[in-house]
């Protein structure tokens, strides 16, 4: 069972990201809990999603780790952040900083020494799964050390920018806008064409980038 108290995200709006960062209450968390994370702005369609994204990639999650951390100011309260390492297959928009062909993606929720924290309406990315990710730069938004030296990103609209790839078809999380849910089941190639049309970029190659042959499965 989850704790009877639901921890509500504080309004730490990040103007450039179009989303809010959730934090938990001052209570000393023990056991499992839920946290409500409310986007300051949610994309209503593919055009919004592309416009709000600094970087768009296809990639595969190769590892994950969770940390209990503290925010700034009013948000100097404990919260659990999970960072996943993503091996990039294709860059659809923007660029991935650095030359490693990998990035770090920060998400609210995860497992700590005191129990599990679940972000309501959101689902953490799963190791071994592939996604189309609509991203924002996350450097400078956190006091967490980045010992990996990989570029750190967050997801547009908290959950809107996580698009799972299964059998070469795409699936948004249930909590996204209904117009985005209508795209569920679209083939990956058709979806990428729609993304390119919205971004005005040249057609993306369907070839995998030669930057992580076979993926890096090391943790």
Coordinates of C-alpha atoms in Angstrom, one line a residue, residues 110-210:
X110 CA 12.4 5.9 -8.3
X111 CA 13.8 3.7 -5.5
X112 CA 15.7 5.0 -2.5
X113 CA 16.9 3.4 0.7
X114 CA 13.7 4.5 2.4
X115 CA 11.3 3.1 -0.2
X116 CA 9.8 3.6 -3.6
X117 CA 8.5 7.0 -4.9
X118 CA 6.1 6.9 -7.8
X119 CA 5.3 10.0 -9.9
X120 CA 1.6 10.0 -10.6
X121 CA 0.7 9.9 -14.3
X122 CA 4.3 9.2 -15.2
X123 CA 6.3 6.0 -15.8
X124 CA 10.0 5.6 -15.6
X125 CA 11.9 4.5 -18.7
X126 CA 12.7 0.8 -18.6
X127 CA 16.2 -0.6 -19.2
X128 CA 16.5 -2.4 -22.5
X129 CA 13.5 -0.5 -24.0
X130 CA 13.7 1.9 -27.0
X131 CA 12.1 5.3 -27.2
X132 CA 11.6 8.5 -29.2
X133 CA 12.6 11.1 -26.6
X134 CA 11.7 14.8 -26.8
X135 CA 14.2 16.5 -24.6
X136 CA 15.3 19.8 -22.9
X137 CA 18.8 20.6 -21.6
X138 CA 18.9 19.9 -17.8
X139 CA 22.5 21.1 -17.1
X140 CA 22.5 23.9 -14.5
X141 CA 19.0 23.0 -13.3
X142 CA 20.3 20.7 -10.6
X143 CA 22.9 20.5 -7.8
X144 CA 23.4 16.8 -8.4
X145 CA 26.9 15.9 -9.4
X146 CA 27.3 14.5 -12.9
X147 CA 30.2 12.0 -12.5
X148 CA 29.5 10.4 -15.9
X149 CA 30.3 13.5 -17.8
X150 CA 27.5 12.7 -20.2
X151 CA 25.1 15.5 -21.2
X152 CA 22.0 15.6 -19.0
X153 CA 18.5 16.2 -20.2
X154 CA 14.9 16.1 -19.0
X155 CA 11.7 15.2 -20.8
X156 CA 9.3 17.8 -22.4
X157 CA 6.1 18.0 -20.4
X158 CA 7.3 15.5 -17.8
X159 CA 5.6 12.5 -19.5
X160 CA 4.6 13.8 -22.9
X161 CA 8.0 13.4 -24.5
X162 CA 8.4 9.7 -23.6
X163 CA 7.3 7.7 -26.7
X164 CA 8.0 4.0 -26.4
X165 CA 8.9 1.9 -29.5
X166 CA 7.6 -1.6 -29.7
X167 CA 7.6 -3.7 -32.9
X168 CA 8.5 -0.6 -34.8
X169 CA 5.3 1.2 -33.6
X170 CA 5.0 4.0 -31.2
X171 CA 3.1 4.4 -27.9
X172 CA 2.6 7.5 -25.7
X173 CA 1.9 7.3 -22.0
X174 CA -1.9 7.3 -21.1
X175 CA -1.6 10.7 -19.4
X176 CA -0.6 12.7 -22.6
X177 CA -3.1 14.9 -24.4
X178 CA -5.8 13.0 -26.3
X179 CA -4.5 14.3 -29.7
X180 CA -1.1 12.7 -29.0
X181 CA -2.7 9.4 -27.9
X182 CA -4.4 9.2 -31.3
X183 CA -0.9 8.6 -32.7
X184 CA -0.5 5.4 -30.7
X185 CA 0.1 2.4 -33.1
X186 CA 1.6 4.6 -35.8
X187 CA 4.7 3.0 -37.4
X188 CA 8.0 4.5 -36.3
X189 CA 8.8 5.6 -39.8
X190 CA 5.5 7.4 -40.2
X191 CA 5.9 9.1 -36.8
X192 CA 9.4 10.3 -37.6
X193 CA 8.1 11.8 -40.9
X194 CA 5.4 13.7 -38.9
X195 CA 8.1 14.9 -36.4
X196 CA 10.3 16.1 -39.3
X197 CA 7.3 17.9 -40.9
X198 CA 6.6 19.7 -37.7
X199 CA 10.3 20.6 -37.2
X200 CA 11.0 21.5 -40.8
X201 CA 14.1 19.4 -40.8
X202 CA 15.3 17.2 -43.7
X203 CA 14.2 13.6 -43.7
X204 CA 16.0 11.6 -41.1
X205 CA 18.0 8.5 -42.1
X206 CA 16.7 5.2 -41.0
X207 CA 20.3 4.0 -40.5
X208 CA 21.5 3.5 -36.9
X209 CA 24.2 6.0 -36.0
X210 CA 27.6 4.3 -35.8

